[in-house]
Short mmCIF file of C-alpha atoms and ligand atoms in Angstrom, two decimals:
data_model
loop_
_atom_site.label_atom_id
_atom_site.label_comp_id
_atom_site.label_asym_id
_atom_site.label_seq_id
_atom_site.Cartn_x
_atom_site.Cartn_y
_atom_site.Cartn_z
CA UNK G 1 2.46 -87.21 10.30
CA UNK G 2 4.10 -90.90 10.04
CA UNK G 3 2.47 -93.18 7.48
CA UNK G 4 -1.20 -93.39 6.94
CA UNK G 5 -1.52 -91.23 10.24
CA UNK G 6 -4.91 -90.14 11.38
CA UNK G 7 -3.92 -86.36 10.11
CA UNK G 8 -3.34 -88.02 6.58
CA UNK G 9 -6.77 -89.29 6.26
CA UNK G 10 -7.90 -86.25 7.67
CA UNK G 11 -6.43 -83.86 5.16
CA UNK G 12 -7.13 -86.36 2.36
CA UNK G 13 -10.71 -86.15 2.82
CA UNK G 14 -11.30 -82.77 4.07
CA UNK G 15 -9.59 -81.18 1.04
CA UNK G 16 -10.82 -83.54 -0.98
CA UNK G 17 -15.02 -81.59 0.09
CA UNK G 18 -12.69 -77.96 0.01
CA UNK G 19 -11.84 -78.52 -3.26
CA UNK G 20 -15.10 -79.42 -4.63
CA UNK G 21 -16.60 -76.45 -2.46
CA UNK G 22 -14.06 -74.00 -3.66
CA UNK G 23 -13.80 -75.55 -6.82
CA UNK G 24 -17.67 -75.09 -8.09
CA UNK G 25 -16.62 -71.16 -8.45
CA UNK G 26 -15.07 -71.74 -11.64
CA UNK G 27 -16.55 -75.46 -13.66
CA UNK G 28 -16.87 -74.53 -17.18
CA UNK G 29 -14.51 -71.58 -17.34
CA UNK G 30 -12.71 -72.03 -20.42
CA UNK G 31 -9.89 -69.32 -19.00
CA UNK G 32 -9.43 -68.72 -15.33
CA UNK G 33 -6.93 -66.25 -14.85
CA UNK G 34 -4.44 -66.56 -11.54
CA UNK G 35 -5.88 -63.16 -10.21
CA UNK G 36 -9.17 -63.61 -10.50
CA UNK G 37 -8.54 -67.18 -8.45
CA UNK G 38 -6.56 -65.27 -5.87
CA UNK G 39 -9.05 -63.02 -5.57
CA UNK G 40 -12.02 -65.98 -4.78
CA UNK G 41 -9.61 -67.12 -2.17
CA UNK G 42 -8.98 -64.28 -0.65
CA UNK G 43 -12.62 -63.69 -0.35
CA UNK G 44 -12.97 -67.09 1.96
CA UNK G 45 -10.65 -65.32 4.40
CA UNK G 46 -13.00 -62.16 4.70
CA UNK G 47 -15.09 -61.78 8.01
CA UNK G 48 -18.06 -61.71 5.96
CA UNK G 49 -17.73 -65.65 5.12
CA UNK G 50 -18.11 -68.58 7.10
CA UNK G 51 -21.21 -71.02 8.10
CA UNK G 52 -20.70 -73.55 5.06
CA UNK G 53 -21.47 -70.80 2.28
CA UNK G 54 -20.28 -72.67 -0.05
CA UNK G 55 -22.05 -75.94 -1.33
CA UNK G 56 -20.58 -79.27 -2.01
CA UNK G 57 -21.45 -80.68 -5.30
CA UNK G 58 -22.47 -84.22 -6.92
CA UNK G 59 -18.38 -84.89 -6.50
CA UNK G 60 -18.79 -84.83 -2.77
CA UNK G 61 -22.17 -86.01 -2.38
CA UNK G 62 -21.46 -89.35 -4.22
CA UNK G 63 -18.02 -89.37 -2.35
CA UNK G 64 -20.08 -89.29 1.09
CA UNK G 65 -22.28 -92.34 -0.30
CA UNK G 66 -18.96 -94.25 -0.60
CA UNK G 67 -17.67 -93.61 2.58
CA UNK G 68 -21.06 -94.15 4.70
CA UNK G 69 -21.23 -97.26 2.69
CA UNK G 70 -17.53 -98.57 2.92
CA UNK G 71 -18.05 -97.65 6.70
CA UNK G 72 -21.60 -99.07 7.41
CA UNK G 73 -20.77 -102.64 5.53
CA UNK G 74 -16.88 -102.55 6.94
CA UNK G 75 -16.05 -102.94 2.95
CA UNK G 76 -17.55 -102.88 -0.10
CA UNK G 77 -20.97 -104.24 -1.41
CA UNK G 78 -22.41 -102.89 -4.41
CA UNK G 79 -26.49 -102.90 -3.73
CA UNK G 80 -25.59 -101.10 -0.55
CA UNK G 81 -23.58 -98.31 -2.51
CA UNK G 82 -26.05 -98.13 -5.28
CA UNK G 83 -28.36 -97.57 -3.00
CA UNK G 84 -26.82 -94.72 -1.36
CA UNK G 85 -26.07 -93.27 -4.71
CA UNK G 86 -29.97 -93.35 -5.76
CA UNK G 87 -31.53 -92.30 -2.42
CA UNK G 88 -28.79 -89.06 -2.07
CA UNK G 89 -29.74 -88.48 -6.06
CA UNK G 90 -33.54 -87.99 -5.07
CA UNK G 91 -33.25 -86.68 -1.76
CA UNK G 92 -30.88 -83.76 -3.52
CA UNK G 93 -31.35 -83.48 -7.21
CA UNK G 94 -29.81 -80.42 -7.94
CA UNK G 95 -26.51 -80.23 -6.74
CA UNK G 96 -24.84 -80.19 -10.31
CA UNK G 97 -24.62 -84.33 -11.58
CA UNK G 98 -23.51 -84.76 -15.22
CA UNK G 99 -26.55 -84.96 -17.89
CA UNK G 100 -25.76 -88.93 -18.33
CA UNK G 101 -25.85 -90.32 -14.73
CA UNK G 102 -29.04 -88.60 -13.69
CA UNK G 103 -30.50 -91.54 -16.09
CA UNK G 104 -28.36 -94.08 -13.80
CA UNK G 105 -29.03 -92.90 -10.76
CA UNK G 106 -32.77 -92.95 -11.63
CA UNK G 107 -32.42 -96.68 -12.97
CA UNK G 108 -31.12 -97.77 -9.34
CA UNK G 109 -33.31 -96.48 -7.57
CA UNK G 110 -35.89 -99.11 -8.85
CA UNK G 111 -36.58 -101.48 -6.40
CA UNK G 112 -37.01 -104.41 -9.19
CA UNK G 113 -33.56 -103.68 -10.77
CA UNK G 114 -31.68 -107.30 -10.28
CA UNK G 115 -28.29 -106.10 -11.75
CA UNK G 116 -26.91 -102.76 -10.27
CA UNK G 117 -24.35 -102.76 -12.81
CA UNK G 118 -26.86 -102.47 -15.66
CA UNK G 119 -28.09 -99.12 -15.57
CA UNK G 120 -24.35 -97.73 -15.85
CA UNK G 121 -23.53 -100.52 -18.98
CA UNK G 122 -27.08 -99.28 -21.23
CA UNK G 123 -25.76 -95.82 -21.13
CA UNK G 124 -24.20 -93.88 -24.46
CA UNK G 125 -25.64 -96.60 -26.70
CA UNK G 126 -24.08 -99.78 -24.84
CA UNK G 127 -20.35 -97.93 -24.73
CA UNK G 128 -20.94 -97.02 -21.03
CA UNK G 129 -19.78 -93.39 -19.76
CA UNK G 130 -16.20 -92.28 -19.84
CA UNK G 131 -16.76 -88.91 -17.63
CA UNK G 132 -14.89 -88.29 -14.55
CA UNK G 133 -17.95 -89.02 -12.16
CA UNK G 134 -15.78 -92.74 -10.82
CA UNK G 135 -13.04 -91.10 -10.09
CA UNK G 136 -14.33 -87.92 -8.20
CA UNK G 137 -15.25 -90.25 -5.30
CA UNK G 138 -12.78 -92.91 -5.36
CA UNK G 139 -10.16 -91.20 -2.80
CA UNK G 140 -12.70 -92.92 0.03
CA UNK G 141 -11.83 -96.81 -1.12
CA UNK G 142 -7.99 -95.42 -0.46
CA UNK G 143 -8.87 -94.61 2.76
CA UNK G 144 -10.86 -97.75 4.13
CA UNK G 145 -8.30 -100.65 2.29
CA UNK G 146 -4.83 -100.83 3.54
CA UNK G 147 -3.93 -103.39 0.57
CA UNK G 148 -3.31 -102.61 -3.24
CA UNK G 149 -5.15 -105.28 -4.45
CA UNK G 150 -8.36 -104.43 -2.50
CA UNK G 151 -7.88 -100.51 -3.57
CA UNK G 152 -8.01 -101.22 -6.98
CA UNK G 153 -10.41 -104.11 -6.94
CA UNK G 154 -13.64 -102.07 -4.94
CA UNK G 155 -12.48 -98.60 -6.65
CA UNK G 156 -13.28 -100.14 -10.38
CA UNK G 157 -16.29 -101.76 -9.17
CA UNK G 158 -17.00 -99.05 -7.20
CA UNK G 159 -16.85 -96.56 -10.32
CA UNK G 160 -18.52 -98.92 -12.68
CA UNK G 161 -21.86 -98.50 -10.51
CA UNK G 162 -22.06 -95.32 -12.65
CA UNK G 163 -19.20 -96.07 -15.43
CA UNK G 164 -18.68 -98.40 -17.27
CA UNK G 165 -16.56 -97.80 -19.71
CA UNK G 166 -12.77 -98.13 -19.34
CA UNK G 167 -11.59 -94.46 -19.32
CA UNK G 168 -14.13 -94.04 -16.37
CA UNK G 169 -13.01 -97.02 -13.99
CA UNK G 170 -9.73 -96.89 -14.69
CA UNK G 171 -9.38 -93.18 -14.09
CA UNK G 172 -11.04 -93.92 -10.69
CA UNK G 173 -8.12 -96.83 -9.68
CA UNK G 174 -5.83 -94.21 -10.95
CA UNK G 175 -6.95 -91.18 -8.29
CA UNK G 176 -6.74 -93.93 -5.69
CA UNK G 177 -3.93 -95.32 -6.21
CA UNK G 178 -2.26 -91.65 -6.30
CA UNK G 179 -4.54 -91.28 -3.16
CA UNK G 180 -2.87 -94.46 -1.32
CA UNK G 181 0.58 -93.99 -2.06
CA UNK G 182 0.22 -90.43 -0.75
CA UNK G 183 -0.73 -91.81 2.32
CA UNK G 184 2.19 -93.52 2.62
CA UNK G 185 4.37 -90.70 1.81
CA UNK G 186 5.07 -91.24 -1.48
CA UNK G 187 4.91 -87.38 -2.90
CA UNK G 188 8.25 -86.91 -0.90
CA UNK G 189 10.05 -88.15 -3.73
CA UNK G 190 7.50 -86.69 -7.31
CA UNK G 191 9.41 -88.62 -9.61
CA UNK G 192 8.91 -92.25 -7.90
CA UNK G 193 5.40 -91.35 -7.22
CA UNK G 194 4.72 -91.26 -11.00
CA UNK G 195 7.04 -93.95 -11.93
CA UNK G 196 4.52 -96.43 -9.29
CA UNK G 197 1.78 -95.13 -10.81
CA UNK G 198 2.87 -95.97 -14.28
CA UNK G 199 4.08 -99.18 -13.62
CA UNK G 200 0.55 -100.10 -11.54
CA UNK G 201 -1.26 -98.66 -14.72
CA UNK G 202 0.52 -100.70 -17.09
CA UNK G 203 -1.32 -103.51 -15.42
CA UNK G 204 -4.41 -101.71 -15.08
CA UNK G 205 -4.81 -100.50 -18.45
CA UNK G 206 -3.42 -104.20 -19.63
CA UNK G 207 -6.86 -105.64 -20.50
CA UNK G 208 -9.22 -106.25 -23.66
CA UNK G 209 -11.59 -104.30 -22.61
CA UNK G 210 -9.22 -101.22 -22.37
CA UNK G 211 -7.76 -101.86 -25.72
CA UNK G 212 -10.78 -101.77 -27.34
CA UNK G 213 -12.25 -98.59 -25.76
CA UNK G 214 -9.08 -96.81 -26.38
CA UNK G 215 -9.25 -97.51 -29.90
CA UNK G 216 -13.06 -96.45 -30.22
CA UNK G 217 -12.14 -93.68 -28.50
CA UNK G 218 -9.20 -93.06 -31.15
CA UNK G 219 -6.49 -93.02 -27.91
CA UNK G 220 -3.49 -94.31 -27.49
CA UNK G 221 -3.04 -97.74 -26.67
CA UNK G 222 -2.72 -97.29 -22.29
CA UNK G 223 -4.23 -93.79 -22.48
CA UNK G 224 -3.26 -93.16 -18.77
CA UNK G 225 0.11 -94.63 -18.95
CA UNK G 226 0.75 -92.04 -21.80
CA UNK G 227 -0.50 -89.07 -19.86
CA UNK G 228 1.68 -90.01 -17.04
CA UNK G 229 4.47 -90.62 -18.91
CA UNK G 230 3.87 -86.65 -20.37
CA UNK G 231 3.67 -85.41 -16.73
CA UNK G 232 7.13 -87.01 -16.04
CA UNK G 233 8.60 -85.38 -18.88
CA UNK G 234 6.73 -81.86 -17.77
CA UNK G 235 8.48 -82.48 -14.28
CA UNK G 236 11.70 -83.61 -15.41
CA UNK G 237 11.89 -79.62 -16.78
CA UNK G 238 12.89 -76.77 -14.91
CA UNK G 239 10.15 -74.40 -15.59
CA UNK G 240 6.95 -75.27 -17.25
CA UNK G 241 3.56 -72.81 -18.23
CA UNK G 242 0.16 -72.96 -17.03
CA UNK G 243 -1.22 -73.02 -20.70
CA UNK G 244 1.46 -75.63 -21.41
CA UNK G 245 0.51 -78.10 -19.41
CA UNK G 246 -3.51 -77.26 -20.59
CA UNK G 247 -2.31 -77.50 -23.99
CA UNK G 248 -0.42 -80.74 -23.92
CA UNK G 249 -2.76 -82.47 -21.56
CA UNK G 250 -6.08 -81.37 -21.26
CA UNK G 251 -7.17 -80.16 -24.80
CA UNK G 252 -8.59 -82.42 -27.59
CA UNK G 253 -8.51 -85.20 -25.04
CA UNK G 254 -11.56 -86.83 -23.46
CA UNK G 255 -12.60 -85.64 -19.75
CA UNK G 256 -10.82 -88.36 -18.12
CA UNK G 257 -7.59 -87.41 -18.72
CA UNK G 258 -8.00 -84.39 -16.65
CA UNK G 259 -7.21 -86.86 -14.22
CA UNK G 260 -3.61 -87.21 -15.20
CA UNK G 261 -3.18 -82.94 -14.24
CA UNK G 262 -4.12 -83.49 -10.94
CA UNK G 263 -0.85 -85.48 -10.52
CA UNK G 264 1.19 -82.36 -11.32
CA UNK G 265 0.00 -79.43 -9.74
CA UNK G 266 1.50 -79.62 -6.53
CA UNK G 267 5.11 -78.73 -8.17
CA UNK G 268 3.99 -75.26 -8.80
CA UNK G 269 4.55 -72.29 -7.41
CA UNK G 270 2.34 -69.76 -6.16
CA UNK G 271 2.24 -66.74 -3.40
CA UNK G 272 5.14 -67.53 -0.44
CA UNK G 273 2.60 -67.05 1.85
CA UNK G 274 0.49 -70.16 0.73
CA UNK G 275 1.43 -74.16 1.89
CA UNK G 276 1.74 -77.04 -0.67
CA UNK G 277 -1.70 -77.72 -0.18
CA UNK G 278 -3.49 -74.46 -0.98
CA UNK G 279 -0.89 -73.87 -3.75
CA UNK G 280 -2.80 -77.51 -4.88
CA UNK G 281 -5.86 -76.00 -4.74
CA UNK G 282 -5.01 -72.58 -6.34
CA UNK G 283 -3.26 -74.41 -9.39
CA UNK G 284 -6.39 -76.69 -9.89
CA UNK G 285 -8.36 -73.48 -10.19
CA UNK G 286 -6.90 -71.99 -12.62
CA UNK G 287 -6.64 -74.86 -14.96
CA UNK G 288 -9.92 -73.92 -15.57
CA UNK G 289 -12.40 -76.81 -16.87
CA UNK G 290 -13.50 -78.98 -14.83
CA UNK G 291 -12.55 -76.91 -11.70
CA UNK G 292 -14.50 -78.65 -8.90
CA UNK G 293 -13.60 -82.08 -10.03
CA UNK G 294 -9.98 -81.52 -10.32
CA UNK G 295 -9.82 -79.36 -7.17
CA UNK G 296 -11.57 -82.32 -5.10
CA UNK G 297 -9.27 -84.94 -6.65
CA UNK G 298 -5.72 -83.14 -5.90
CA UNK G 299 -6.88 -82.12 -2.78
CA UNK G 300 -7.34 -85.33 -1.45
CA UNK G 301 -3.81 -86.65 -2.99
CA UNK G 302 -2.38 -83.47 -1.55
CA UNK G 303 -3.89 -83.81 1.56
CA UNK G 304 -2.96 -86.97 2.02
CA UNK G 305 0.29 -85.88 1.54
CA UNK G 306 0.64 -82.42 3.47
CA UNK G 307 -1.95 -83.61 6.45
CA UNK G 308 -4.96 -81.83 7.78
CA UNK G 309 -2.62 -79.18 9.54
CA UNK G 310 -1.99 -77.49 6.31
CA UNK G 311 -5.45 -76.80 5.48
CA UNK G 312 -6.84 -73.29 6.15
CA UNK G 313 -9.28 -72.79 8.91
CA UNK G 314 -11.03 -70.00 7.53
CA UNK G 315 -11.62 -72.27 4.38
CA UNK G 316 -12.60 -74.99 6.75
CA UNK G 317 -15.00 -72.77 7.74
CA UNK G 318 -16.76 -71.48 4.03
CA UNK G 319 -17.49 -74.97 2.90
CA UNK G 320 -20.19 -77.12 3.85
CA UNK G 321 -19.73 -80.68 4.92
CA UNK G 322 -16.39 -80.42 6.14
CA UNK G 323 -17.38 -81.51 9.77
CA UNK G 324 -18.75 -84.41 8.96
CA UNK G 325 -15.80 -85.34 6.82
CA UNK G 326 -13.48 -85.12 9.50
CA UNK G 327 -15.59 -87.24 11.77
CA UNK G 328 -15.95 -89.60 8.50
CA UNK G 329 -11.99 -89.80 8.09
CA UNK G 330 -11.35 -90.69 11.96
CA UNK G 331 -13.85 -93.57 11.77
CA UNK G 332 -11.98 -94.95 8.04
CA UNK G 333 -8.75 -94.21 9.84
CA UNK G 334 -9.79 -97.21 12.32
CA UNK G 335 -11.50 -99.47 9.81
CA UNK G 336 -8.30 -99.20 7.94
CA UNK G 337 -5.64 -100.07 10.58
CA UNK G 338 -8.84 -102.45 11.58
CA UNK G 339 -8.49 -104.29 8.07
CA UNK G 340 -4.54 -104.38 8.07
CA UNK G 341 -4.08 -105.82 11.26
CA UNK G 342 -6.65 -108.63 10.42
CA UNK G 343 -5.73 -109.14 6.97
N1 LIG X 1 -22.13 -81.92 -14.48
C1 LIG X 1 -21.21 -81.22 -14.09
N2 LIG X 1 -21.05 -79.97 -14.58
C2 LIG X 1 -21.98 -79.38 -15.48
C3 LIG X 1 -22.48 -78.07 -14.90
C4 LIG X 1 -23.27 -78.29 -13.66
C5 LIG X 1 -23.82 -76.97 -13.20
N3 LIG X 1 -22.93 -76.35 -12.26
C6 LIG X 1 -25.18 -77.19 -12.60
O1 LIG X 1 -25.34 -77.04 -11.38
O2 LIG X 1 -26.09 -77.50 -13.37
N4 LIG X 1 -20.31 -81.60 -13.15
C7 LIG X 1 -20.29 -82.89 -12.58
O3 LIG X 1 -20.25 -83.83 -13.65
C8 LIG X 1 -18.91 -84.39 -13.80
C9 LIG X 1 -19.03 -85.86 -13.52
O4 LIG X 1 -19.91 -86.37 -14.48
P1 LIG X 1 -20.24 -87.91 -14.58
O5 LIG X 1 -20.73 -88.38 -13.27
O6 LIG X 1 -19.08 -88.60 -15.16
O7 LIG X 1 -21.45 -87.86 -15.57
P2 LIG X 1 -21.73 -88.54 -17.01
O8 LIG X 1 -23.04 -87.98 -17.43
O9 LIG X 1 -21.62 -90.01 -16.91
O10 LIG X 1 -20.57 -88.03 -17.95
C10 LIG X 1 -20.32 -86.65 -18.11
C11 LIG X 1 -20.45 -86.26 -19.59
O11 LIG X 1 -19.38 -86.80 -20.36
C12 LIG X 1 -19.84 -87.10 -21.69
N5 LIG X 1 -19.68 -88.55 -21.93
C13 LIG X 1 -19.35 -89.51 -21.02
N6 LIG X 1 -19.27 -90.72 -21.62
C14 LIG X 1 -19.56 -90.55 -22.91
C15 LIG X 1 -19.62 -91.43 -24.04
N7 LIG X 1 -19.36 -92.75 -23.96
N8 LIG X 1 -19.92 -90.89 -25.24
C16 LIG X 1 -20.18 -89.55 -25.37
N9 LIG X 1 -20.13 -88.67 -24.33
C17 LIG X 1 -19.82 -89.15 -23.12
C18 LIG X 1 -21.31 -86.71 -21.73
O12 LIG X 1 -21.42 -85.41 -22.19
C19 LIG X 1 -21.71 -86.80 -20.26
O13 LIG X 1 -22.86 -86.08 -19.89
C20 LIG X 1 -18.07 -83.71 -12.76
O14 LIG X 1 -17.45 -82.61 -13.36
C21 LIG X 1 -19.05 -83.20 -11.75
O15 LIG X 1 -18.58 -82.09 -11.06
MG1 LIG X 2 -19.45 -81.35 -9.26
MG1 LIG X 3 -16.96 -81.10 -12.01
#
């Protein structure tokens, strides 16, 4: 589709709930080998599956929170989304939140809380939470703001809800920024996708308040910029291993640079028979870790990218949620070309 078509938005946020779905097989799994992630896929094509089998996780039920409340207040408004976030937390405790934002989520949902941006800044002693949690549901705030600015703006306040340490918020701006220029078309050319990214970063991660976490946190100075910067080299290579790219970017770091993987894993190859985007997916599997997570954040980037024909109806079909994300990405579709004709 042309840029920021309806099929964009489509495959953006349907992957994004696929990967999440299909993901959830593997979270934890220090080693996931190719064939054994092969062989989970092939299962979603079996008669046998179907009917939304497999469950969505906190990733997508936070990310549905975001997008009801993005839609609902045509933008963003923090008690509304903080809201969401605490009544979907107690309506549906156990669909698999980290151990530190079940405290959060329980904070918000007081009714004489005055600062919904408190809860998230008492956690881990005052130094706020650096986990992935922002940036598993910040494709949405791609999908409903046609400018930069805005993107970046409601994503970090978006994240910092739950997160509010650096690595966390700016981790979120960084999925939706990939998520945005996607839209646009950007992945056509790998190389300037990355370079925009690091050059939006560079402002991004240009604050006090990153410096200082980053040295706490004994990282480099832009932590993100550096990660990217790694991925470019990776790409500028011919050939490049699996347990390379674990080793030089997701060991010995913090969670949130997972995030910077995600970027890469559409390059690879994988079975003929298989598209860009469930190549995406496949990759992100067997990266092992924080499978879901990473699954639902380069499928929405690649599905932004490759549109919602490339996605597999017979996984359409396994995961749950799916339909009402493709009703969900029609109506941020509209808001979107809503907001950039107005604005
Ligand atoms: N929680 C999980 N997976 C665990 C297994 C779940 C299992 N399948 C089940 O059903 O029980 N996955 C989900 O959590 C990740 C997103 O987490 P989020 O929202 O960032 O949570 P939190 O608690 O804020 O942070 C996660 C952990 O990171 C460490 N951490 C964060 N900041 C820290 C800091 N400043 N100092 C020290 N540690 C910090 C803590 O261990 C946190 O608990 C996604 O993977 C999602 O899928
Ligand atoms: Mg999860
Ligand atoms: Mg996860």
């Amino acid at each position: 589709g042309g840029q920021a078509s309806l099929s964009r938005f489509r495959g953006a946020l349907v992957s994004g709930v696929l990967g999440d779905c299909i993901g959830g097989e593997f979270e934890g799994a220090e080693e996931v080998p190719m064939e054994s992630v092969l062989e989970h896929l092939y299962g979603l094509d079996e008669e046998t599956r179907g009917d939304g089998i497999l469950e969505y996780s906190d990733d997508t039920a936070m990310a549905r929170c975001v997008v009801q409340s993005l839609l609902t207040r045509t933008g963003f408004d923090e008690q509304d989304m903080a809201r969401r976030f605490a009544k979907e937390y107690s309506a549906s405790p156990g669909r698999g939140y980290g151990s530190g934002v079940i405290q959060v989520l329980k904070k918000l949902s007081c009714p004489r809380l005055s600062d919904v941006f408190q809860p998230a800044r008492d956690q881990f002693n005052g130094r706020g939470s650096f986990g992935n949690g922002g940036a598993m549901r910040a494709a949405p705030f791609a999908l409903a703001f046609p400018d930069k600015a805005d993107v970046k703006r409601s994503t970090r306040l978006g994240a910092m809800l739950t997160h509010s340490c650096s690595l966390g918020y700016n981790g979120a701006i960084l999925q939706a920024l990939a998520v945005h220029f996607s839209l646009q078309g950007a992945l056509e050319t790998p190389q300037k996708f990355i370079t925009n990214l690091i050059a939006e970063m560079e402002e991004v991660e240009d604050t006090e308040a990153a410096r200082n976490d980053a040295r706490i946190l004994k990282e480099a100075d832009k932590p993100f910029c550096e990660r990217l910067h790694r991925v470019k080299e990776l790409m500028e290579r011919s050939k490049v291993s699996i347990e390379e790219v674990i080793s030089e970017l997701a060991t010995n770091i913090i969670p949130a640079a997972n995030r910077a993987l995600l970027l890469f894993s559409h390059v690879f190859c994988l079975p003929q028979t298989y598209n860009g985007l469930e190549r995406t997916i496949a990759y992100s599997l067997a990266l092992g870790g924080d499978t879901d997570t990473i699954a639902c954040m380069a499928g929405a980037i690649a599905g932004a990218h490759y549109g919602s024909e490339s996605i597999p109806q017979t996984w359409m079909r396994c995961c749950e949620g799916v339909e009402d994300a493709d009703r969900d990405a029609e109506r941020l579709h509209a808001l979107y070309h809503q907001m950039s004709q107005s604005g």
